[in-house]
Amino acid sequence: MSTTSLPAPDHSPRLRAALLAADFTADGLLDLLGAPAYAALARSETVPALRATRGDTPLETLVRLFLLQRPVPGERAAVALPLDEALADGWVVRDGEEIRATVDVRPYGGPEGEDWFIVSDLGCSVGGAGGASGHDEGVVLGVGGASMTLAGITVRTPVAKALDLGTGSGLQALHAAQHATRVTATDLNPRALAFTRLTLALSDAPAAELREGSLFEPLGDETYDLIVSNPPFVISPGARLTYRDGGMGGDDLCRTLVRQAGDRLEEGGFAQFLANWQHVEGEEWQQRLRSWVPSGCDAWIVQREVQDVTQYAELWLRDSGDHRADPEAYAARYEAWLDEFEARRTKAVGFGWIALRKSGAERPSIVVEEWPHPVEQPLGESVRAHFERQDYLRTHDDAALLAGHFVLAPEVVQEQVGLPGAEDPEHVVLRQNRGMRRATKVDTVGAGFAGVCDGTLSAGRIMDAIAQLMGEDPVLLRDRTPQSIRLLVEEGFLEPVPEPAPEPWPR
């Protein structure tokens, strides 16, 4: 399907009103299908959803039409849709006595309960009738796990200008439109720009400025307060599929994207990406990623998953449907992937998040860590707070830390670990029940310190009191404490109390 045959947004307000009137929303789908069928649909298993939509209500008609890609009788479509306008604009076509959808339309719940709709190619929305397997290289996917992850980790402070680089079906642009005065969306694939226009129009969101081109190429010298990208990060031999294959060797596309982002950020601005990176023989993966960070930027890089090269190749060969091809052709493709990894001395591939903040600091904070454990989305506020804590730690030496006041972060609990009946615990664990859900082991002093941090006393005064209770030398305890405080602040267990502004001189 060419971009000229995609639907037009001319009558999208009327179509949106009809979808909402039928309760064709994320909540409406769950109520209609029930949790098991809804979950099965997310796995591209349609039988339970088909069984749940055998009636003739407008909602059942719309689910069959736009999510399950089944033809529906014309008279039923006329009840559920403004059919003449939907036909004229190209959302549906007539096939004899039946009506067929031309695109996937998936209800999506916004962060404040908004009813949005993500428009993509037929069979390519998660929760649609099928995966992307077998589609041509220009296919545009709907919302999936990766795009929802990026939406969840993005910092959502009000900004003047936001950029969604490699917009796809427009999910990131849709989110950005809620807190950015101006949104620009780019993509190498003109079909993706057309789908983004449809997603924004059908979701009743402000239109974005759409530009065709690769990476930052179509943007001149413009800078932004927020840059987000779920790029085609798959490390593959060649560039068969536009939506996933970057077309550069190895992880060069992700590296180029990250390195060029620094010059495109306004002071204090954020750039956030999903990425794959190589684990190369004889090289520390952490150092590889540190080398990507542009000058003048702080960075927080989190590796969420690692796959060996065979697992990685099999994952993406299944994604493209090659596992269903002729066995010899599949084996040849598999060999090509392994040849590529061998030539680049790649033993595994990492996946994770990269967040940059333009700080201009002489000593930038670059944190690279592995965190495969469960987290609680959305994490945008956690990302913003991480960089704020780095600013604090960078400007406070040990003496300033001891003079500072702290409070225990909300949702932090203390766990004591030891044998049943033992008088004292073997160790104490502080655990976050929100955000990154970190846990850290602390000694008796650390546990006592964290437990009384309510912002009233300075850290030094608290340590003096603990030293007196434990019969320790307060000077020695003060000497060894700042590093522990620094770690608890860096990982978000303790929050610095803002220092009061100096009182003005009397006139």
Coordinates of C-alpha atoms in Angstrom, one line a residue:
M1 CA 0.0 0.0 0.0
S2 CA 1.5 3.4 -1.0
T3 CA 1.1 6.5 1.1
T4 CA -1.4 7.9 -1.4
S5 CA -3.8 5.0 -0.6
L6 CA -3.6 5.5 3.2
P7 CA -6.7 7.0 4.8
A8 CA -7.2 10.8 4.9
P9 CA -7.8 12.5 8.3
D10 CA -10.5 14.8 6.8
H11 CA -13.4 13.4 8.8
S12 CA -11.5 12.0 11.8
P13 CA -13.5 13.9 14.4
R14 CA -16.7 12.1 13.2
L15 CA -14.9 8.8 13.2
R16 CA -13.5 9.4 16.6
A17 CA -16.9 10.3 18.0
A18 CA -18.4 7.0 16.6
L19 CA -15.5 5.0 18.1
L20 CA -16.1 6.6 21.5
A21 CA -19.8 6.2 21.3
A22 CA -19.4 2.5 20.8
D23 CA -16.9 2.3 23.8
F24 CA -14.2 1.2 21.4
T25 CA -11.6 2.1 24.0
A26 CA -9.0 0.3 26.0
D27 CA -11.4 -0.1 29.0
G28 CA -14.2 -1.0 26.7
L29 CA -12.2 -3.8 25.0
L30 CA -11.3 -5.3 28.4
D31 CA -14.9 -5.3 29.5
L32 CA -16.1 -6.9 26.3
L33 CA -13.4 -9.5 25.8
G34 CA -12.6 -10.3 29.4
A35 CA -9.0 -10.6 30.7
P36 CA -8.1 -14.0 29.1
A37 CA -9.2 -13.1 25.6
Y38 CA -7.7 -9.6 25.9
A39 CA -4.3 -11.1 27.0
A40 CA -4.6 -13.7 24.1
L41 CA -5.1 -10.9 21.7
A42 CA -1.9 -9.3 22.8
R43 CA -0.2 -12.5 21.9
S44 CA -1.8 -12.3 18.4
E45 CA -4.1 -15.2 19.3
T46 CA -7.5 -14.2 17.9
V47 CA -9.8 -17.2 18.5
P48 CA -10.9 -16.1 22.0
A49 CA -11.6 -12.6 20.8
L50 CA -13.6 -13.9 17.8
R51 CA -15.7 -16.0 20.1
A52 CA -16.3 -12.9 22.3
T53 CA -17.5 -10.8 19.3
R54 CA -20.1 -13.0 17.7
G55 CA -22.9 -10.5 18.5
D56 CA -24.0 -7.5 16.5
T57 CA -23.3 -4.5 18.8
P58 CA -21.3 -1.6 17.4
L59 CA -18.4 -2.4 19.7
E60 CA -18.2 -6.0 18.5
T61 CA -18.4 -4.8 14.9
L62 CA -15.5 -2.4 15.4
V63 CA -13.3 -5.0 17.1
R64 CA -13.8 -7.4 14.3
L65 CA -13.3 -4.7 11.7
F66 CA -10.2 -2.8 13.0
L67 CA -8.5 -5.3 15.4
L68 CA -9.3 -8.7 14.0
Q69 CA -9.3 -7.6 10.4
R70 CA -12.5 -9.6 9.6
P71 CA -15.0 -8.3 7.0
V72 CA -18.3 -7.2 8.5
P73 CA -21.8 -6.9 6.8
G74 CA -22.3 -3.4 5.4
E75 CA -25.5 -2.8 7.4
R76 CA -23.6 -3.5 10.7
A77 CA -20.8 -1.2 9.6
A78 CA -23.3 1.6 8.8
V79 CA -24.6 1.3 12.4
A80 CA -21.1 1.5 14.0
L81 CA -19.5 4.1 11.7
P82 CA -20.1 7.2 9.7
L83 CA -19.8 4.8 6.8
D84 CA -19.9 7.3 3.9
E85 CA -17.1 9.4 5.3
A86 CA -15.1 6.3 6.4
L87 CA -15.3 5.0 2.8
A88 CA -14.5 8.4 1.3
D89 CA -11.5 8.9 3.5
G90 CA -10.3 5.4 2.9
W91 CA -10.5 4.0 6.5
V92 CA -12.6 1.1 5.0
V93 CA -13.4 -0.3 1.6
R94 CA -16.5 -2.0 0.2
D95 CA -16.1 -5.7 -0.9
G96 CA -19.4 -6.7 -2.3
E97 CA -21.9 -6.6 0.6
E98 CA -19.1 -6.5 3.2
I99 CA -16.9 -3.8 4.6
R100 CA -13.1 -4.3 5.2
A101 CA -10.7 -2.1 7.2
T102 CA -7.6 -0.7 5.4
V103 CA -5.6 -0.1 8.6
D104 CA -5.3 -1.3 12.1
V105 CA -6.9 1.0 14.7
R106 CA -6.0 0.1 18.3
P107 CA -7.5 1.8 21.3
Y108 CA -4.8 3.1 23.7
G109 CA -5.2 4.6 27.1
G110 CA -3.2 7.8 27.8
P111 CA -1.5 8.5 31.1
E112 CA -4.3 10.7 32.3
G113 CA -7.1 8.4 31.1
E114 CA -7.2 9.9 27.6
D115 CA -8.8 7.7 24.9
W116 CA -6.3 7.6 22.1
F117 CA -6.1 5.5 18.9
I118 CA -2.9 4.1 17.3
V119 CA -3.1 3.6 13.5
S120 CA -0.8 1.2 11.8
D121 CA -0.6 -1.3 8.9
L122 CA -3.0 -4.2 8.9
G123 CA -2.1 -7.0 11.2
C124 CA 0.7 -5.0 12.8
S125 CA -0.7 -3.6 16.1
V126 CA 0.1 -5.6 19.2
G127 CA -3.3 -6.9 20.0
G128 CA -4.2 -7.0 16.3
A129 CA -4.8 -9.9 14.1
G130 CA -1.2 -10.9 13.5
G131 CA 2.5 -9.9 13.7
A132 CA 4.7 -8.2 11.2
S133 CA 5.9 -11.4 9.7
G134 CA 5.8 -11.6 6.0
H135 CA 5.2 -7.9 5.4
D136 CA 7.3 -5.8 3.0
E137 CA 10.1 -3.6 4.1
G138 CA 8.0 -0.4 4.4
V139 CA 5.6 -1.8 7.0
V140 CA 4.6 0.5 9.9
L141 CA 4.0 -1.3 13.2
G142 CA 1.6 -0.2 15.9
V143 CA 2.3 0.1 19.6
G144 CA 4.4 -2.6 21.1
G145 CA 6.3 -3.4 24.3
A146 CA 9.4 -1.4 23.3
S147 CA 7.4 1.7 22.3
M148 CA 5.4 1.6 25.6
T149 CA 8.6 1.2 27.6
L150 CA 10.0 4.3 26.0
A151 CA 6.8 6.2 26.6
G152 CA 7.0 5.2 30.3
I153 CA 10.6 6.2 30.9
T154 CA 10.3 9.6 29.2
V155 CA 10.6 12.7 31.4
R156 CA 7.2 14.5 31.2
T157 CA 8.0 18.1 32.2
P158 CA 6.4 20.9 30.1
V159 CA 8.8 21.9 27.2
A160 CA 8.7 24.2 24.2
K161 CA 10.1 21.9 21.6
A162 CA 10.1 18.0 21.4
L163 CA 11.4 15.7 18.7
D164 CA 10.2 12.2 18.0
L165 CA 13.0 10.7 15.8
G166 CA 11.9 7.7 13.9
T167 CA 8.2 8.2 14.7
G168 CA 6.7 5.0 13.3
S169 CA 3.0 5.1 14.0
G170 CA 3.4 8.2 16.2
L171 CA 3.0 7.0 19.8
Q172 CA 5.9 9.1 21.1
A173 CA 4.7 12.1 19.3
L174 CA 1.2 11.6 20.7
H175 CA 2.6 11.5 24.3
A176 CA 4.9 14.5 23.6
A177 CA 2.0 16.6 22.3
Q178 CA 0.5 16.6 25.8
H179 CA 3.4 18.6 27.3
A180 CA 5.3 20.2 24.4
T181 CA 4.2 23.4 22.7
R182 CA 5.7 22.2 19.4
V183 CA 6.3 18.6 18.3
T184 CA 8.4 17.5 15.4
A185 CA 8.3 13.9 14.1
T186 CA 10.7 12.4 11.6
D187 CA 11.0 9.1 9.8
L188 CA 12.9 7.7 6.9
N189 CA 9.7 6.0 5.8
P190 CA 7.1 8.4 4.4
R191 CA 4.4 5.9 5.2
A192 CA 5.3 6.3 8.9
L193 CA 4.7 10.0 8.7
A194 CA 1.3 9.4 7.1
F195 CA 0.4 7.0 9.9
T196 CA 1.6 9.5 12.6
R197 CA -0.7 12.1 11.1
L198 CA -3.6 9.7 11.3
T199 CA -2.8 8.7 14.9
L200 CA -2.7 12.3 16.1
A201 CA -5.9 13.3 14.2
L202 CA -7.9 10.3 15.4
S203 CA -6.6 10.9 19.0
D204 CA -7.7 14.5 18.9
A205 CA -4.1 15.6 19.5
P206 CA -2.4 18.7 18.1
A207 CA -0.8 18.1 14.7
A208 CA 3.0 17.6 14.6
E209 CA 5.5 19.0 12.1
L210 CA 6.4 16.0 10.0
R211 CA 9.8 15.7 8.2
E212 CA 11.1 12.8 6.1
G213 CA 14.7 11.7 6.4
S214 CA 17.3 9.7 8.4
L215 CA 18.3 10.6 11.9
F216 CA 18.9 14.3 12.4
E217 CA 19.4 14.9 8.6
P218 CA 16.0 16.7 7.9
L219 CA 16.2 19.0 10.9
G220 CA 18.8 21.6 9.8
D221 CA 20.5 23.1 12.9
E222 CA 17.4 23.0 15.2
T223 CA 17.7 22.2 18.9
Y224 CA 15.1 20.7 21.2
D225 CA 14.2 20.4 24.9
L226 CA 13.2 16.7 24.6
I227 CA 14.4 14.1 22.0
V228 CA 12.9 10.6 22.1
S229 CA 13.6 7.7 19.8
N230 CA 12.7 4.1 19.5
P231 CA 15.0 3.6 16.5
P232 CA 15.5 0.6 14.2
F233 CA 18.1 -0.7 16.6
V234 CA 18.3 -4.4 15.5
I235 CA 21.9 -5.5 14.7
S236 CA 21.5 -7.5 11.5
P237 CA 23.2 -8.3 8.3
G238 CA 21.8 -5.8 5.9
A239 CA 18.6 -3.7 6.1
R240 CA 15.7 -5.8 4.9
L241 CA 13.0 -4.3 7.2
T242 CA 12.9 -0.5 7.6
Y243 CA 11.0 -0.7 10.9
R244 CA 13.7 -2.6 12.7
D245 CA 17.0 -2.7 10.8
G246 CA 19.2 0.3 11.0
G247 CA 21.1 -0.1 7.8
M248 CA 24.5 0.6 9.5
G249 CA 27.1 -1.9 10.6
G250 CA 26.7 -3.4 14.1
D251 CA 25.4 -0.9 16.6
D252 CA 26.7 2.1 14.6
L253 CA 23.2 3.5 14.2
C254 CA 22.5 3.7 17.9
R255 CA 26.0 5.0 18.6
T256 CA 25.6 7.7 15.9
L257 CA 22.1 8.7 17.3
V258 CA 23.4 9.1 20.8
R259 CA 26.6 11.0 19.9
Q260 CA 24.7 13.4 17.6
A261 CA 22.0 14.1 20.2
G262 CA 24.3 16.2 22.3
D263 CA 24.5 19.0 19.7
R264 CA 20.7 18.9 19.3
L265 CA 19.7 19.5 22.9
E266 CA 19.0 22.8 24.6
E267 CA 20.7 23.4 28.0
G268 CA 18.9 21.2 30.5
G269 CA 17.2 19.2 27.8
F270 CA 16.7 15.4 27.8
A271 CA 17.3 12.8 25.1
Q272 CA 16.0 9.3 25.7
F273 CA 16.4 6.2 23.5
L274 CA 16.0 2.5 23.4
A275 CA 19.0 0.7 21.9
N276 CA 20.9 -2.5 21.2
W277 CA 24.7 -2.7 21.7
Q278 CA 27.3 -5.2 21.0
H279 CA 29.2 -7.2 23.6
V280 CA 32.6 -7.5 21.9
E281 CA 35.4 -9.9 22.8
G282 CA 38.1 -8.2 24.8
E283 CA 36.0 -5.1 25.5
E284 CA 34.0 -4.0 28.5
W285 CA 30.5 -3.3 27.3
Q286 CA 30.2 -0.5 29.9
Q287 CA 33.2 1.3 28.5
R288 CA 31.8 0.9 25.0
L289 CA 28.7 2.8 26.0
R290 CA 30.6 5.4 27.9
S291 CA 32.4 6.3 24.7
W292 CA 29.0 7.0 23.1
V293 CA 28.1 9.8 25.5
P294 CA 28.5 13.3 23.9
S295 CA 30.5 15.9 25.7
G296 CA 28.5 18.3 27.9
C297 CA 25.9 15.6 28.7
D298 CA 25.2 13.5 31.8
A299 CA 24.1 10.0 31.0
W300 CA 22.2 7.2 32.7
I301 CA 22.4 3.9 30.8
V302 CA 20.6 0.8 31.9
Q303 CA 21.1 -2.6 30.4
R304 CA 17.9 -4.5 30.8
E305 CA 18.6 -7.8 28.9
V306 CA 21.5 -9.6 27.3
Q307 CA 21.2 -12.4 24.7
D308 CA 23.9 -14.5 23.2
V309 CA 24.2 -14.2 19.4
T310 CA 22.2 -17.4 18.7
Q311 CA 19.3 -16.3 20.8
Y312 CA 19.4 -12.9 19.2
A313 CA 19.5 -14.2 15.7
E314 CA 16.6 -16.6 16.3
L315 CA 14.5 -13.9 17.9
W316 CA 14.6 -11.6 14.9
L317 CA 14.5 -14.4 12.3
R318 CA 11.1 -15.4 13.9
D319 CA 10.1 -11.8 13.9
S320 CA 10.5 -11.6 10.1
G321 CA 8.8 -15.1 9.6
D322 CA 12.0 -16.7 8.2
H323 CA 11.5 -19.7 10.5
R324 CA 8.4 -20.6 8.4
A325 CA 10.4 -20.4 5.1
D326 CA 12.2 -23.2 3.3
P327 CA 14.6 -24.9 5.8
E328 CA 17.6 -24.3 3.5
A329 CA 16.7 -20.7 3.1
Y330 CA 16.3 -20.3 6.9
A331 CA 19.6 -22.0 7.5
A332 CA 21.3 -19.7 5.0
R333 CA 19.8 -16.6 6.7
Y334 CA 20.8 -17.9 10.1
E335 CA 24.4 -18.4 8.9
A336 CA 24.5 -14.9 7.5
W337 CA 23.6 -13.5 11.0
L338 CA 26.3 -15.6 12.7
D339 CA 28.9 -14.6 10.1
E340 CA 28.1 -11.0 10.8
F341 CA 28.6 -11.4 14.5
E342 CA 31.8 -13.4 14.1
A343 CA 33.3 -10.8 11.8
R344 CA 32.6 -8.1 14.4
R345 CA 33.8 -10.4 17.3
T346 CA 30.4 -10.0 18.9
K347 CA 29.5 -12.6 21.5
A348 CA 26.2 -11.1 22.8
V349 CA 23.9 -8.2 22.3
G350 CA 22.5 -6.0 25.1
F351 CA 19.2 -4.1 25.2
G352 CA 18.3 -1.2 27.3
W353 CA 17.6 2.5 27.9
I354 CA 19.9 5.5 27.3
A355 CA 19.0 8.8 28.9
L356 CA 21.1 12.0 28.3
R357 CA 20.7 15.4 30.0
K358 CA 22.5 18.4 28.6
S359 CA 24.2 19.8 31.7
G360 CA 27.4 21.4 30.4
A361 CA 29.1 20.1 33.5
E362 CA 32.9 19.9 33.5
R363 CA 32.7 16.6 35.3
P364 CA 29.7 14.9 33.7
S365 CA 27.9 12.1 35.5
I366 CA 27.9 8.9 33.5
V367 CA 26.2 6.0 35.2
V368 CA 26.2 2.6 33.3
E369 CA 24.5 -0.3 35.1
E370 CA 22.8 -3.6 34.6
W371 CA 19.3 -3.9 36.0
P372 CA 17.4 -6.9 34.7
H373 CA 14.9 -6.8 37.6
P374 CA 11.3 -5.7 37.6
V375 CA 10.5 -2.0 37.7
E376 CA 7.4 0.0 38.1
Q377 CA 6.3 2.2 35.1
P378 CA 6.0 5.0 34.5
L379 CA 9.6 5.9 35.3
G380 CA 9.8 9.4 33.8
E381 CA 9.9 11.1 37.2
S382 CA 12.5 8.6 38.4
V383 CA 14.7 9.5 35.5
R384 CA 14.3 13.2 36.2
A385 CA 15.1 12.7 39.9
H386 CA 18.2 10.6 39.0
F387 CA 19.8 13.6 37.2
E388 CA 18.7 16.0 39.9
R389 CA 20.5 13.8 42.5
Q390 CA 23.6 13.8 40.4
D391 CA 23.6 17.6 40.4
Y392 CA 23.4 17.5 44.2
L393 CA 26.2 15.0 44.6
R394 CA 28.4 16.8 42.2
T395 CA 28.2 20.0 44.1
H396 CA 28.5 18.6 47.7
D397 CA 31.7 17.3 49.1
D398 CA 31.9 15.1 52.2
A399 CA 31.7 18.1 54.6
A400 CA 28.7 19.4 52.8
L401 CA 27.0 16.0 52.9
L402 CA 27.4 15.8 56.7
A403 CA 26.0 19.3 57.0
G404 CA 23.0 18.4 54.8
H405 CA 19.6 17.3 55.9
F406 CA 17.9 14.2 54.4
V407 CA 14.6 12.4 54.4
L408 CA 13.9 8.7 53.7
A409 CA 12.3 8.4 50.2
P410 CA 8.6 7.4 50.2
E411 CA 7.9 3.7 49.8
V412 CA 11.2 2.6 51.2
V413 CA 10.9 -0.2 53.7
Q414 CA 13.4 -2.0 56.0
E415 CA 13.8 -5.7 56.0
Q416 CA 15.8 -7.6 58.6
V417 CA 17.4 -10.9 57.5
G418 CA 18.6 -13.5 59.9
L419 CA 17.9 -16.9 61.4
P420 CA 14.6 -17.3 63.2
G421 CA 14.9 -16.6 66.9
A422 CA 18.3 -14.8 66.5
E423 CA 18.7 -11.8 68.8
D424 CA 20.3 -9.6 66.0
P425 CA 19.7 -9.8 62.3
E426 CA 22.5 -11.0 60.0
H427 CA 22.0 -7.9 57.9
V428 CA 19.5 -5.2 57.1
V429 CA 18.1 -4.5 53.6
L430 CA 16.5 -1.2 52.5
R431 CA 14.0 -1.8 49.6
Q432 CA 12.2 0.5 47.3
N433 CA 8.6 -0.5 46.5
R434 CA 8.2 1.9 43.6
G435 CA 10.2 3.0 40.6
M436 CA 13.4 1.1 40.0
R437 CA 12.6 -1.1 43.1
R438 CA 16.2 -1.2 44.2
A439 CA 17.4 -3.0 47.3
T440 CA 20.7 -2.3 49.2
K441 CA 22.3 -4.0 52.2
V442 CA 23.2 -1.7 55.0
D443 CA 25.0 -2.2 58.4
T444 CA 23.5 -1.2 61.7
V445 CA 24.8 2.3 61.5
G446 CA 23.3 2.7 58.0
A447 CA 20.0 1.3 59.1
G448 CA 19.8 3.5 62.1
F449 CA 20.8 6.6 60.1
A450 CA 18.2 6.0 57.4
G451 CA 15.5 5.3 60.0
V452 CA 15.8 8.7 61.7
C453 CA 16.3 10.8 58.6
D454 CA 13.2 13.1 58.7
G455 CA 14.9 16.3 57.6
T456 CA 15.1 17.7 61.2
L457 CA 18.8 17.0 62.0
S458 CA 21.8 17.3 59.8
A459 CA 23.6 14.1 58.8
G460 CA 26.5 14.9 61.0
R461 CA 24.4 15.5 64.1
I462 CA 22.6 12.1 63.5
M463 CA 26.0 10.4 63.2
D464 CA 27.2 11.9 66.4
A465 CA 24.1 10.6 68.2
I466 CA 24.6 7.1 66.8
A467 CA 28.3 7.2 67.8
Q468 CA 27.3 8.0 71.4
L469 CA 24.6 5.2 71.4
M470 CA 27.1 2.7 70.1
G471 CA 30.1 3.8 72.0
E472 CA 32.1 4.6 68.9
D473 CA 34.5 7.4 68.1
P474 CA 32.3 10.1 66.5
V475 CA 35.3 11.5 64.4
L476 CA 36.0 8.0 62.9
L477 CA 32.3 7.4 62.3
R478 CA 32.0 10.8 60.5
D479 CA 35.1 9.9 58.4
R480 CA 33.6 6.7 57.0
T481 CA 30.0 7.8 56.7
P482 CA 29.9 10.2 53.7
Q483 CA 30.5 7.5 51.1
S484 CA 27.5 5.5 52.4
I485 CA 25.3 8.6 52.4
R486 CA 26.5 9.3 48.8
L487 CA 25.4 5.8 47.7
L488 CA 22.0 6.0 49.4
V489 CA 21.4 9.4 47.8
E490 CA 22.6 8.3 44.3
E491 CA 20.3 5.2 44.3
G492 CA 17.3 7.2 45.6
F493 CA 16.9 5.8 49.1
L494 CA 17.6 9.3 50.7
E495 CA 16.3 12.6 49.4
P496 CA 18.2 15.8 50.2
V497 CA 16.1 18.5 51.9
P498 CA 16.3 21.7 49.8
E499 CA 18.6 24.2 51.5
P500 CA 16.8 27.3 52.6
A501 CA 17.5 30.5 50.6
P502 CA 19.7 33.0 52.5
E503 CA 17.7 35.6 54.3
P504 CA 18.0 39.1 52.7
W505 CA 20.1 41.7 54.5
P506 CA 18.0 44.1 56.5
R507 CA 17.6 47.5 54.8

